[in-house]
Short mmCIF file of C-alpha atoms and ligand atoms in Angstrom, two decimals:
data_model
loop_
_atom_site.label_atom_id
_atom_site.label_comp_id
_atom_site.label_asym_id
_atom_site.label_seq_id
_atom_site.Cartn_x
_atom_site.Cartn_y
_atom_site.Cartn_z
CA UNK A 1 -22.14 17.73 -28.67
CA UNK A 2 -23.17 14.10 -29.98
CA UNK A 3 -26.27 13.26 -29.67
CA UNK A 4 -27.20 9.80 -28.84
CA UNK A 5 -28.38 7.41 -32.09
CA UNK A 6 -30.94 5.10 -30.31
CA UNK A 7 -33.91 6.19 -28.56
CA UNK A 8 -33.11 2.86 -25.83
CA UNK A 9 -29.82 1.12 -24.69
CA UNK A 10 -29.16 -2.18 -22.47
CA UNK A 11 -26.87 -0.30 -20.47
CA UNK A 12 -26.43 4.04 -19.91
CA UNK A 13 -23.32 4.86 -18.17
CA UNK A 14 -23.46 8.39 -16.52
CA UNK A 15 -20.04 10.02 -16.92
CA UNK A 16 -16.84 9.43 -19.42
CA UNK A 17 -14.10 9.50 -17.04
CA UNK A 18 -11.21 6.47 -16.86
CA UNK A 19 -14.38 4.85 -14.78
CA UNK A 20 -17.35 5.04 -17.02
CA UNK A 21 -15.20 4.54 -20.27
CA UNK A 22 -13.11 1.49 -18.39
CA UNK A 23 -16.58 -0.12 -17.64
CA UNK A 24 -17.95 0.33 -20.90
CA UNK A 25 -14.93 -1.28 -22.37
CA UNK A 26 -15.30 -4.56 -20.19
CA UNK A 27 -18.94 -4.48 -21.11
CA UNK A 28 -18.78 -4.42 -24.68
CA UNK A 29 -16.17 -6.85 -24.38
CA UNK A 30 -18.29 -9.13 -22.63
CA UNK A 31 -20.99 -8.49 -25.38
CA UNK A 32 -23.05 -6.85 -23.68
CA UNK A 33 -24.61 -4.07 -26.30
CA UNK A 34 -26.00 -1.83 -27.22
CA UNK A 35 -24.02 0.75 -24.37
CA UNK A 36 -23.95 4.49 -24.46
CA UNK A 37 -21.85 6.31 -22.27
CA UNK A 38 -23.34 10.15 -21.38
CA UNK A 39 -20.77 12.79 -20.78
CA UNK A 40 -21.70 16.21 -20.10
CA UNK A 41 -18.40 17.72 -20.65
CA UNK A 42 -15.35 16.85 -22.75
CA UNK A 43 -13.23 13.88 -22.64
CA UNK A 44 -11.06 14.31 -19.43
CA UNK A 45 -12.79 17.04 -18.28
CA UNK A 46 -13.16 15.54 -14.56
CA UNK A 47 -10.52 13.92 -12.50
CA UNK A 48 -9.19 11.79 -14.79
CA UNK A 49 -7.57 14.36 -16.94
CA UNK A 50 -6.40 16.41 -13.72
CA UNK A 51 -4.56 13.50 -11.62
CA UNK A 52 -1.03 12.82 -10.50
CA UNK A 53 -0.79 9.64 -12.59
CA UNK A 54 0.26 7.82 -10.01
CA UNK A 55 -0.23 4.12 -9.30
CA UNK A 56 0.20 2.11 -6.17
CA UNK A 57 0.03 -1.13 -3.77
CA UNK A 58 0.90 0.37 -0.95
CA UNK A 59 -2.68 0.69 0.87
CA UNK A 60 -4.24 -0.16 4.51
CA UNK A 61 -6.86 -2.76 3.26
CA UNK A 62 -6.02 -6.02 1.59
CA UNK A 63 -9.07 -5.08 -0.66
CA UNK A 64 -7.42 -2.38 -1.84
CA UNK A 65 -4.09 -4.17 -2.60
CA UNK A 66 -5.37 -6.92 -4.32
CA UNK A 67 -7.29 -4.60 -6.69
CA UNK A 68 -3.87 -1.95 -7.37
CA UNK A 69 -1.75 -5.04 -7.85
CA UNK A 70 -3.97 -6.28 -10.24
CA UNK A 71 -4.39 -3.26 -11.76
CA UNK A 72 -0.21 -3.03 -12.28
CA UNK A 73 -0.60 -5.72 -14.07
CA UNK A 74 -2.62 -4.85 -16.46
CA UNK A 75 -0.90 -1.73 -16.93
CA UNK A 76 1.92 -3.37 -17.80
CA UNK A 77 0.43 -5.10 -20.70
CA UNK A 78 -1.53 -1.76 -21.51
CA UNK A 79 0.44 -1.05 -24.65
CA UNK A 80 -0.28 -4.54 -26.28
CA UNK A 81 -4.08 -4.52 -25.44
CA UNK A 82 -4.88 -0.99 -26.37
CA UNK A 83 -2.24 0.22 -28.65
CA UNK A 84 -1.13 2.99 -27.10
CA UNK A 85 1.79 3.40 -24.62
CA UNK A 86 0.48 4.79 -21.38
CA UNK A 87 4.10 5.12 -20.34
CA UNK A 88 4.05 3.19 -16.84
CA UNK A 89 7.77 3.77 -15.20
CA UNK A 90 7.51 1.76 -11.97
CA UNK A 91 10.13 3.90 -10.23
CA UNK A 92 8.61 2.77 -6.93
CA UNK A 93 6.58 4.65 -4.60
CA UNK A 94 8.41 6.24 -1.64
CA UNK A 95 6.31 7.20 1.74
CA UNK A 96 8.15 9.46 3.83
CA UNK A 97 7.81 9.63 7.78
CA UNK A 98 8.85 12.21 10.39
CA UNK A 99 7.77 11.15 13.35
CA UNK A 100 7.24 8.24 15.14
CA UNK A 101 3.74 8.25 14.76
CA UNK A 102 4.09 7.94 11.58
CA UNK A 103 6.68 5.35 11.05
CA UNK A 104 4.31 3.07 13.41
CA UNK A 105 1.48 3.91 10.40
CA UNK A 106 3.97 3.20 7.83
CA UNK A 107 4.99 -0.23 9.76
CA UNK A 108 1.42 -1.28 9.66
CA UNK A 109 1.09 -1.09 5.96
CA UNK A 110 4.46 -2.78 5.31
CA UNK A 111 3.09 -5.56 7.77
CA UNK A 112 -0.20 -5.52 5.57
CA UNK A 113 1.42 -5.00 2.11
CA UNK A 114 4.18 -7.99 2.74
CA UNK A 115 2.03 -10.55 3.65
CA UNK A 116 -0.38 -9.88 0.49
CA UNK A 117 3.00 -10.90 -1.47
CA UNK A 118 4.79 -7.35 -2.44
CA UNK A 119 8.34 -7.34 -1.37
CA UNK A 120 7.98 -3.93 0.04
CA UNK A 121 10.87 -2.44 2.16
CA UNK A 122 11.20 -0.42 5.34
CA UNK A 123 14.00 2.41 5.36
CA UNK A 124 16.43 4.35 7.46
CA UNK A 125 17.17 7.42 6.15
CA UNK A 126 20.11 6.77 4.87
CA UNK A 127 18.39 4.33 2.67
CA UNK A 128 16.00 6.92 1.58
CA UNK A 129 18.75 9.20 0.69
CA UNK A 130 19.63 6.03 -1.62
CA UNK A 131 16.97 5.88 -3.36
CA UNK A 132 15.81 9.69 -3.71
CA UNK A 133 19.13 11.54 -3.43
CA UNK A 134 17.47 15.02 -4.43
CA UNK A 135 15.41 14.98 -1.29
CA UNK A 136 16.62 16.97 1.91
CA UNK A 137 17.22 14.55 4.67
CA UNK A 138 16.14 17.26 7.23
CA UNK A 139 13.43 15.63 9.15
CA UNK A 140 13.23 12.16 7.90
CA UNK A 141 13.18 9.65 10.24
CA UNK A 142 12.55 6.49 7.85
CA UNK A 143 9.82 5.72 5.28
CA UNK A 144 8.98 2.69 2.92
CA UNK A 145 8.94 1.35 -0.66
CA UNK A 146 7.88 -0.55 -3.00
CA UNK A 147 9.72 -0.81 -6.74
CA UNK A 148 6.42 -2.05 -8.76
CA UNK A 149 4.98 0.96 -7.96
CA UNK A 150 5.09 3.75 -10.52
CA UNK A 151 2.83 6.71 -12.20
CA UNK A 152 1.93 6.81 -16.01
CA UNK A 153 0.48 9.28 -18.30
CA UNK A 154 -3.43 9.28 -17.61
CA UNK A 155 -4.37 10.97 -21.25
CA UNK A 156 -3.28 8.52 -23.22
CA UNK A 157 -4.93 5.60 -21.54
CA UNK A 158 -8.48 7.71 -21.10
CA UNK A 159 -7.75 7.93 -25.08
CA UNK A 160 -6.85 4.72 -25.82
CA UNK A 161 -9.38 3.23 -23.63
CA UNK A 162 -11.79 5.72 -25.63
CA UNK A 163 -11.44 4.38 -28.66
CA UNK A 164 -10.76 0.84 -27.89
CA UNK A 165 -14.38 0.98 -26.20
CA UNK A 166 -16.11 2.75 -29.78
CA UNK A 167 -14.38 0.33 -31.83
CA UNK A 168 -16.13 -2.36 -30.08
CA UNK A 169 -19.31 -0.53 -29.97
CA UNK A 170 -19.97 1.98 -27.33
CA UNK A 171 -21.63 4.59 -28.17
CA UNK A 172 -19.65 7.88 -26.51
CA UNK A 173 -21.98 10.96 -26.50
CA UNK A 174 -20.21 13.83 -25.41
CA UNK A 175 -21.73 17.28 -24.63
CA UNK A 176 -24.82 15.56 -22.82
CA UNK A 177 -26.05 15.92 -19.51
CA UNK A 178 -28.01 12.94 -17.31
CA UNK A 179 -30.61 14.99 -15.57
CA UNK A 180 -32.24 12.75 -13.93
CA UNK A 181 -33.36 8.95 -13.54
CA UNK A 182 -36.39 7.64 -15.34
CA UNK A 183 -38.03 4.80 -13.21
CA UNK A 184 -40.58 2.70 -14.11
CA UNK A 185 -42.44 0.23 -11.60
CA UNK A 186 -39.68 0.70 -8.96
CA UNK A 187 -36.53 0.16 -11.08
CA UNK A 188 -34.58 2.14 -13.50
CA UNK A 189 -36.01 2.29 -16.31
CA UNK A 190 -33.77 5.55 -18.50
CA UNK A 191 -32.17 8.70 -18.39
CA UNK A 192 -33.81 12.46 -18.49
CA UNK A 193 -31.49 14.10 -20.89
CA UNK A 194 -32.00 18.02 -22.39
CA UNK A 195 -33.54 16.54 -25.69
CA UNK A 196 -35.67 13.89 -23.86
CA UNK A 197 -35.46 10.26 -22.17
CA UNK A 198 -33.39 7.51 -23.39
CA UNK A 199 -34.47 4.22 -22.26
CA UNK A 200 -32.18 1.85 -20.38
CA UNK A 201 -32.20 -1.30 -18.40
CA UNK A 202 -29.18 -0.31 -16.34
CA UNK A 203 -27.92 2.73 -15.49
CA UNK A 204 -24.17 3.32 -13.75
CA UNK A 205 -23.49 5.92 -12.01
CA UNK A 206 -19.86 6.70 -12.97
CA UNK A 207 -19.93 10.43 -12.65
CA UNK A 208 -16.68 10.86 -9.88
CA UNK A 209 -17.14 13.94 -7.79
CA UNK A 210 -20.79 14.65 -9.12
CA UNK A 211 -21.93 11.23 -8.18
CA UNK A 212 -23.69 12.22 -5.06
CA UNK A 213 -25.71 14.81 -7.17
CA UNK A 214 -26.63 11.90 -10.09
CA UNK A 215 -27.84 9.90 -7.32
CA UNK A 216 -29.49 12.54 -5.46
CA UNK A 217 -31.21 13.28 -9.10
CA UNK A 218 -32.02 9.45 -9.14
CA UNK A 219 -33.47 9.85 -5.53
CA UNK A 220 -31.30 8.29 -3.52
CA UNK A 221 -28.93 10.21 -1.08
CA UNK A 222 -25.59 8.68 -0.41
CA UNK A 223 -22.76 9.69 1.69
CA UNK A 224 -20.16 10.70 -0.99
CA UNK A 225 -18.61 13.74 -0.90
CA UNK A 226 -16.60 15.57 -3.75
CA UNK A 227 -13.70 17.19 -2.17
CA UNK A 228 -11.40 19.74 -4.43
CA UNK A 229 -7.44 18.98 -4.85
CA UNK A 230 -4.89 21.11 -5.99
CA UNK A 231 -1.87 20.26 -8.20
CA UNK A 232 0.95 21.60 -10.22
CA UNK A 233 3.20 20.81 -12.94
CA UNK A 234 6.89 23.33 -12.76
CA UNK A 235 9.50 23.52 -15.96
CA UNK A 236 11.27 20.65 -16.71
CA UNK A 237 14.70 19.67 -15.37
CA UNK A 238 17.21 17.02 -15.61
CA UNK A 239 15.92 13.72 -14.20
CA UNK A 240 16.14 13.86 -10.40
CA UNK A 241 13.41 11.60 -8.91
CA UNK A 242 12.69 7.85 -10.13
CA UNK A 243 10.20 7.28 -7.77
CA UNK A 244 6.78 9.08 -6.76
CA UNK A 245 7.63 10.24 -3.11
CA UNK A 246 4.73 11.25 -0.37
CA UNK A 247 5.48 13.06 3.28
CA UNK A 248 3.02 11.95 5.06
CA UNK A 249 3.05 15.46 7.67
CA UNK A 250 1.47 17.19 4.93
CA UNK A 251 -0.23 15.10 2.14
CA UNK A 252 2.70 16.45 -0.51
CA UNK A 253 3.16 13.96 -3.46
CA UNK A 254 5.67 14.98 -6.32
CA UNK A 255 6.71 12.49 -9.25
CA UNK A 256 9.01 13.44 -12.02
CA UNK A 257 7.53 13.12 -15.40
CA UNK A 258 10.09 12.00 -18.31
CA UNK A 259 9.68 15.25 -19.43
CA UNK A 260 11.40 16.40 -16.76
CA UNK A 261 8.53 18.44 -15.01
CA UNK A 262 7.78 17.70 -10.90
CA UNK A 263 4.32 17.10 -11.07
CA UNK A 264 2.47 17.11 -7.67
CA UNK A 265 0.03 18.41 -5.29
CA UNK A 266 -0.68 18.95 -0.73
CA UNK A 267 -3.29 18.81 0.98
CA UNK A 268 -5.48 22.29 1.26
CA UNK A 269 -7.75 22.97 3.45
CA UNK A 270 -11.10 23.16 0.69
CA UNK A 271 -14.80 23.39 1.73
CA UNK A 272 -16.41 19.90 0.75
CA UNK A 273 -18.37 20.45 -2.58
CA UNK A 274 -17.77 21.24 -6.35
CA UNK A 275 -18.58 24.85 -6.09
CA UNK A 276 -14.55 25.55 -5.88
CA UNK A 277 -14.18 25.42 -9.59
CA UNK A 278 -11.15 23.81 -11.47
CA UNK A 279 -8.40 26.54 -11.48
CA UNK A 280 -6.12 26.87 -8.80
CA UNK A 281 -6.22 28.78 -5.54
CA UNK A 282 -4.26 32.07 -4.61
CA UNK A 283 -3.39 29.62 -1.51
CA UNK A 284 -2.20 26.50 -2.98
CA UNK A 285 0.66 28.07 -5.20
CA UNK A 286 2.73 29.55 -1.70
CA UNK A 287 2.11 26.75 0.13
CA UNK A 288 2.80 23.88 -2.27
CA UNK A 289 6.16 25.94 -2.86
CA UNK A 290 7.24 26.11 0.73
CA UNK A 291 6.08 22.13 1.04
CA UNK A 292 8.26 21.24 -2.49
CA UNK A 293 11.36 23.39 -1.75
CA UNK A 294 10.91 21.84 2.18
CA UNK A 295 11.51 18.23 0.40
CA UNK A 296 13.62 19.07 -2.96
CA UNK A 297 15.51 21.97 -2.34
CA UNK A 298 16.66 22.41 -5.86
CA UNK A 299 12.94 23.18 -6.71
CA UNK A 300 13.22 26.70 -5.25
CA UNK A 301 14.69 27.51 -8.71
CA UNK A 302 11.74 26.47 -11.03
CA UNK A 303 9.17 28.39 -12.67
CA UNK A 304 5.47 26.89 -12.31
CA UNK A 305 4.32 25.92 -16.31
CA UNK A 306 1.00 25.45 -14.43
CA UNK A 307 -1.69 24.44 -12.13
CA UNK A 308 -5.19 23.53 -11.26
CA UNK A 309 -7.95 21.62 -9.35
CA UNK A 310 -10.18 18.49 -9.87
CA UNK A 311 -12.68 16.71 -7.51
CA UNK A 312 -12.00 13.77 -5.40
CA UNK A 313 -15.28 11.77 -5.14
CA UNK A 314 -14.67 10.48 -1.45
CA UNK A 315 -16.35 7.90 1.33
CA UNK A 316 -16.66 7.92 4.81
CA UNK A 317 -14.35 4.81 4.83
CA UNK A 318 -12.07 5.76 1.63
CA UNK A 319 -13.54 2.96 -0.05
CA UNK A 320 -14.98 3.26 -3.47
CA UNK A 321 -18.81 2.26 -4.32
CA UNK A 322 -19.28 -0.83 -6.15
CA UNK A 323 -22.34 -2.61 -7.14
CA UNK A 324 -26.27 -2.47 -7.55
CA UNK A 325 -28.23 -0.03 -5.22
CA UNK A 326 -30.66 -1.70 -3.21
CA UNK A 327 -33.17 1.03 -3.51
CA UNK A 328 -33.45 0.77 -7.06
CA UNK A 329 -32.54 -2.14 -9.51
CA UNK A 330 -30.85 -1.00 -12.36
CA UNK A 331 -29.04 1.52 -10.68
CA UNK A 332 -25.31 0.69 -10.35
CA UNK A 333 -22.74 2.60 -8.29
CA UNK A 334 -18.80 3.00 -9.61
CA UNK A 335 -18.06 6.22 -7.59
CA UNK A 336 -16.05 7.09 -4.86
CA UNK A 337 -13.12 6.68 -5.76
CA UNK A 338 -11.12 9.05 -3.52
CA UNK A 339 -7.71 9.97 -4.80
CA UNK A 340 -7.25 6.42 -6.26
CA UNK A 341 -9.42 6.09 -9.41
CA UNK A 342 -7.23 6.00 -11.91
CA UNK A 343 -4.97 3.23 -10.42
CA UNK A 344 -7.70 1.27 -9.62
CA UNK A 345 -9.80 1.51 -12.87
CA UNK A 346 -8.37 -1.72 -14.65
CA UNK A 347 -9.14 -4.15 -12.33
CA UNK A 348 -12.30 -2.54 -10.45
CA UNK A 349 -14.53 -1.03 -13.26
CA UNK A 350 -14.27 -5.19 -14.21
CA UNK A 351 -16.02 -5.60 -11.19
CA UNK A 352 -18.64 -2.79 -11.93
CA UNK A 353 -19.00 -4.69 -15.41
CA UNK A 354 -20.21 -7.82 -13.89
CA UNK A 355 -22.69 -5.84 -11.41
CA UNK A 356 -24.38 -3.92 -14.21
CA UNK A 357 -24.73 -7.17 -15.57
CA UNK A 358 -26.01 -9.00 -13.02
CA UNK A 359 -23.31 -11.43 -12.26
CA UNK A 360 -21.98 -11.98 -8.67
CA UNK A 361 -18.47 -9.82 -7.67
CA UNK A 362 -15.84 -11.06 -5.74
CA UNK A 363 -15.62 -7.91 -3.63
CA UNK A 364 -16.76 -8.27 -0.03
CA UNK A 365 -20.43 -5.94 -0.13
CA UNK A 366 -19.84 -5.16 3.48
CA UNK A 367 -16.65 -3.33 2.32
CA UNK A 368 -17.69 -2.15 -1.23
CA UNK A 369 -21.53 -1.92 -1.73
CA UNK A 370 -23.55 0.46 -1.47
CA UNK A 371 -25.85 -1.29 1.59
CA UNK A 372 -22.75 -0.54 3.82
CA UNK A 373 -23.78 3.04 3.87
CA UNK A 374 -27.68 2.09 5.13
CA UNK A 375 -26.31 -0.18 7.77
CA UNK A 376 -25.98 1.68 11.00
CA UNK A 377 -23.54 -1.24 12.54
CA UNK A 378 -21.50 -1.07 9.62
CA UNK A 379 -17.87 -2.20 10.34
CA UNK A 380 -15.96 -1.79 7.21
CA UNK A 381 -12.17 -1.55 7.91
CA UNK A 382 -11.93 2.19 6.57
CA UNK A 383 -9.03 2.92 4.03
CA UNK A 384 -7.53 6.62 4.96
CA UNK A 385 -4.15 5.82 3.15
CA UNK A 386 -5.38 9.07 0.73
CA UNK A 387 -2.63 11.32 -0.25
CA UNK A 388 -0.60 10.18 -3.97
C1 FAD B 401 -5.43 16.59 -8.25
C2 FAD B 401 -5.78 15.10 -8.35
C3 FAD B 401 -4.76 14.16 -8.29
C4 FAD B 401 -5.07 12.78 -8.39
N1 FAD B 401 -4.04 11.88 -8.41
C5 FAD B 401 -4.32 10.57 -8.62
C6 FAD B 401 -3.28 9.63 -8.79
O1 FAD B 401 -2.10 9.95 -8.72
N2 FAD B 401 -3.62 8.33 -9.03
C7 FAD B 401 -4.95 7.92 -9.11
O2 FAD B 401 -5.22 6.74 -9.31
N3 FAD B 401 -5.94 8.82 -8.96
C8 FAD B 401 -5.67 10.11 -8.73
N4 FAD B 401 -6.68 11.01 -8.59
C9 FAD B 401 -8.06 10.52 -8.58
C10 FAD B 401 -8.52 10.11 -9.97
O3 FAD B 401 -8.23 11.11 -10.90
C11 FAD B 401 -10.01 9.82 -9.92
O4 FAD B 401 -10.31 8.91 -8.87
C12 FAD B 401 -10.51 9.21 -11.22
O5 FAD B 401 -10.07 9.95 -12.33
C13 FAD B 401 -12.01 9.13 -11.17
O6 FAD B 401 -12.48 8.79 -12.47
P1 FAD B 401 -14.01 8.88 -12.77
O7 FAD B 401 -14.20 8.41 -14.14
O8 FAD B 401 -14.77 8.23 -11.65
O9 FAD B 401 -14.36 10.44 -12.60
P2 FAD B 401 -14.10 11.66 -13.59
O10 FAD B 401 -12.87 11.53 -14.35
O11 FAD B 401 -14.28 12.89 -12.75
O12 FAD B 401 -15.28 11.52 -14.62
C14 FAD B 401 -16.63 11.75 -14.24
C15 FAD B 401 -17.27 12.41 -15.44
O13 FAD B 401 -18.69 12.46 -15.23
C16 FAD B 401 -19.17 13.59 -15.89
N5 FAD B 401 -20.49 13.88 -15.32
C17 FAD B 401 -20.77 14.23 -14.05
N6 FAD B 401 -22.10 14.37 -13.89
C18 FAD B 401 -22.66 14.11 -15.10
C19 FAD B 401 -24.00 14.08 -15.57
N7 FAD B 401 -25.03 14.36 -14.74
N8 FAD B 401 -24.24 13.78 -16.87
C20 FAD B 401 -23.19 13.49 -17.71
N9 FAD B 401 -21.90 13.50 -17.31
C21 FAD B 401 -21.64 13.79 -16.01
C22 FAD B 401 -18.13 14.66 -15.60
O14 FAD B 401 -18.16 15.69 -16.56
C23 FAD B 401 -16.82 13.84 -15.64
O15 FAD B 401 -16.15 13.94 -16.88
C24 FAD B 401 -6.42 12.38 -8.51
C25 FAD B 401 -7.44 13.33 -8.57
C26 FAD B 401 -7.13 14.68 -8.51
C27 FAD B 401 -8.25 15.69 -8.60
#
């Protein structure tokens, strides 16, 4: 535990996942100190040290494109910013169909991805045997692709992006739990801790699948719900698979690290809520093998090195939550992130930087603000593009 140094900060941030520690990073950068970031656990001890890695532009809503192909881009120049190699392969990001249904889906995204600018491609199967040769053809009926997609190695950018943050400032205390919300005269005014209240101006809630709960504890009830996900890394093998590959029929996703293990997780059928824990189920391992071996069947061979469970922090419209509550000033949302957080961190926790600063976003509030949620004609074109 590290306890925090000042009894007041400009800005608390409530969680030090890829989110929280991305924000603080644009803050400081932007000058705006003194921050502290509170994190009850350990570094990566939520999602972002339990994800896939993966990173894509492939997605329903424009919104959502234009903030993964941003966020490509700064991955790409990663290393040179941070100094530390987060080891982005863009091997592409294959979507597999098997019905027709499914293709139409597929189509719809191509339509949507293509005329944001991203040369993605529509395939028979013979062009996804092409591309993914390991794969059994059995069932596949076409799918799509995009080569700038890729996956990278999520601990060393929470790391880098750790200390990058500290050496401009931040203030990381680890090992300390926001209990509540402190307001004063209707607006935020700290943060209830176990060894007393630390004044803030701001506080962002950037606490992934416990965000409901923070808010809750700040008052407000919100319609995120944390949803537990399953995943698994086997032994290593030769390199088989360049790019990540999802079925759509089930929600599988399966990368190849350049380690050589298959890292990747399907859907399961988990009661809504964080009660779950962060192991894995007796469930998920049968399953996810049937699922693998169904789509690589030179998996049936490998030994699992080992699996577990994080939290999805998910919206009604798969959209994440961007942006100063209404209900109380000072209290900033960067939650919901679904299965997408760490792909989308870059380029959105930018945007959460400028709201906790008061400065206007240029993200559409009907799509991304919190109000959407306290608007009964909302109309928000949802995002459901989840699995990978
Ligand atoms: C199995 C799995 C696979 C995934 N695959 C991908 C993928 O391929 N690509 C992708 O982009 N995303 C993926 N995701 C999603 C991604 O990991 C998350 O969206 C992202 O990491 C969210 O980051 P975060 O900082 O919001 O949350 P987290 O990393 O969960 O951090 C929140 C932190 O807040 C802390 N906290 C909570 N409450 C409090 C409190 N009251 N006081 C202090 N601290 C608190 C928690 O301890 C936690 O460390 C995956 C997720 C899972 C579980």
């Amino acid at each position: 535990m590290s306890a925090p140094a000042k009894p007041r900060y400009r800005i608390v941030i409530v969680g030090g996942g890829i989110v929280g520690l991305f924000t603080s990073y644009h803050l400081a950068k932007a000058g705006a100190g003194p921050i502290l970031v509170l994190e009850r656990g350990f570094l990566s001890s939520g999602a972002s040290g339990r994800n896939g890695g993966g990173v894509r532009q492939q997605w329903e809503t424009r919104a959502t494109i234009r903030l993964a192909r941003e966020a490509v881009q700064e991955y790409r120049r990663f290393g040179r910013e941070f100094g530390y190699n987060p080891w982005f392969r863009q091997g592409g990001y294959l979507f597999l169909a098997e019905t027709r249904t499914e293709i139409a889906r597929l189509h719809s995204v191509h339509e949507t991805v293509r005329s944001e600018g991203l040369p993605s491609r529509e395939l028979a199967p013979e062009e996804v045997r092409e591309i993914a040769p390991a794969i059994s053809p059995e069932g596949i009926v076409g799918g799509t692709f995009l080569d700038s997609d890729g996956t990278l190695y999520p601990f060393p950018v929470l790391w880098a992006v750790y200390e990058k943050a500290r050496s401009l400032g931040v203030e990381v205390a680890l090992g300390v739990e926001a209990l509540g919300i402190v307001r004063d005269r209707g607006r935020v005014a700290g943060v209830a801790t176990p060894s007393g209240t630390i004044g803030a101006d701001v506080v962002v809630n950037a606490a992934g699948g416990w965000s409901a709960e923070l808010s809750r504890r700040a008052g407000l009830p919100v319609e995120n719900t944390p949803t537990r996900h399953e995943i698994l890394a086997t032994e290593p093998v030769k390199p088989c698979l360049d790019p990540m590959v999802i079925r759509l029929s089930d929600g599988l996703y399966v990368s190849q690290t350049m380690r050589g293990e298959l890292v990747g997780g399907r859907s399961m059928p988990h009661a809504p809520g964080t009660e779950g824990g962060m192991s894995t189920s007796p469930e998920f391992l049968p399953s996810m093998a049937r699922s693998l071996v169904r789509l690589i069947p030179r998996a049936a061979s490998l030994g699992v090195l080992r699996a577990w469970s994080g939290y999805y922090d998910d919206t009604p419209d798969g959209l994440p939550v961007i942006g100063e509550d209404p209900r109380l000033p000072g209290f900033v949302h960067a939650n919901g992130f679904g299965g997408h957080g760490f792909m989308l961190a870059p380029a959105s926790t930018r945007r959460v930087a400028k709201a906790a600063l008061g400065e206007a976003i240029d993200l559409d509030p009907g799509a991304f603000g919190p109000a959407r949620f306290l608007d009964p004609d909302r109309r928000a074109v949802p995002e459901h593009l989840q699995p990978g």
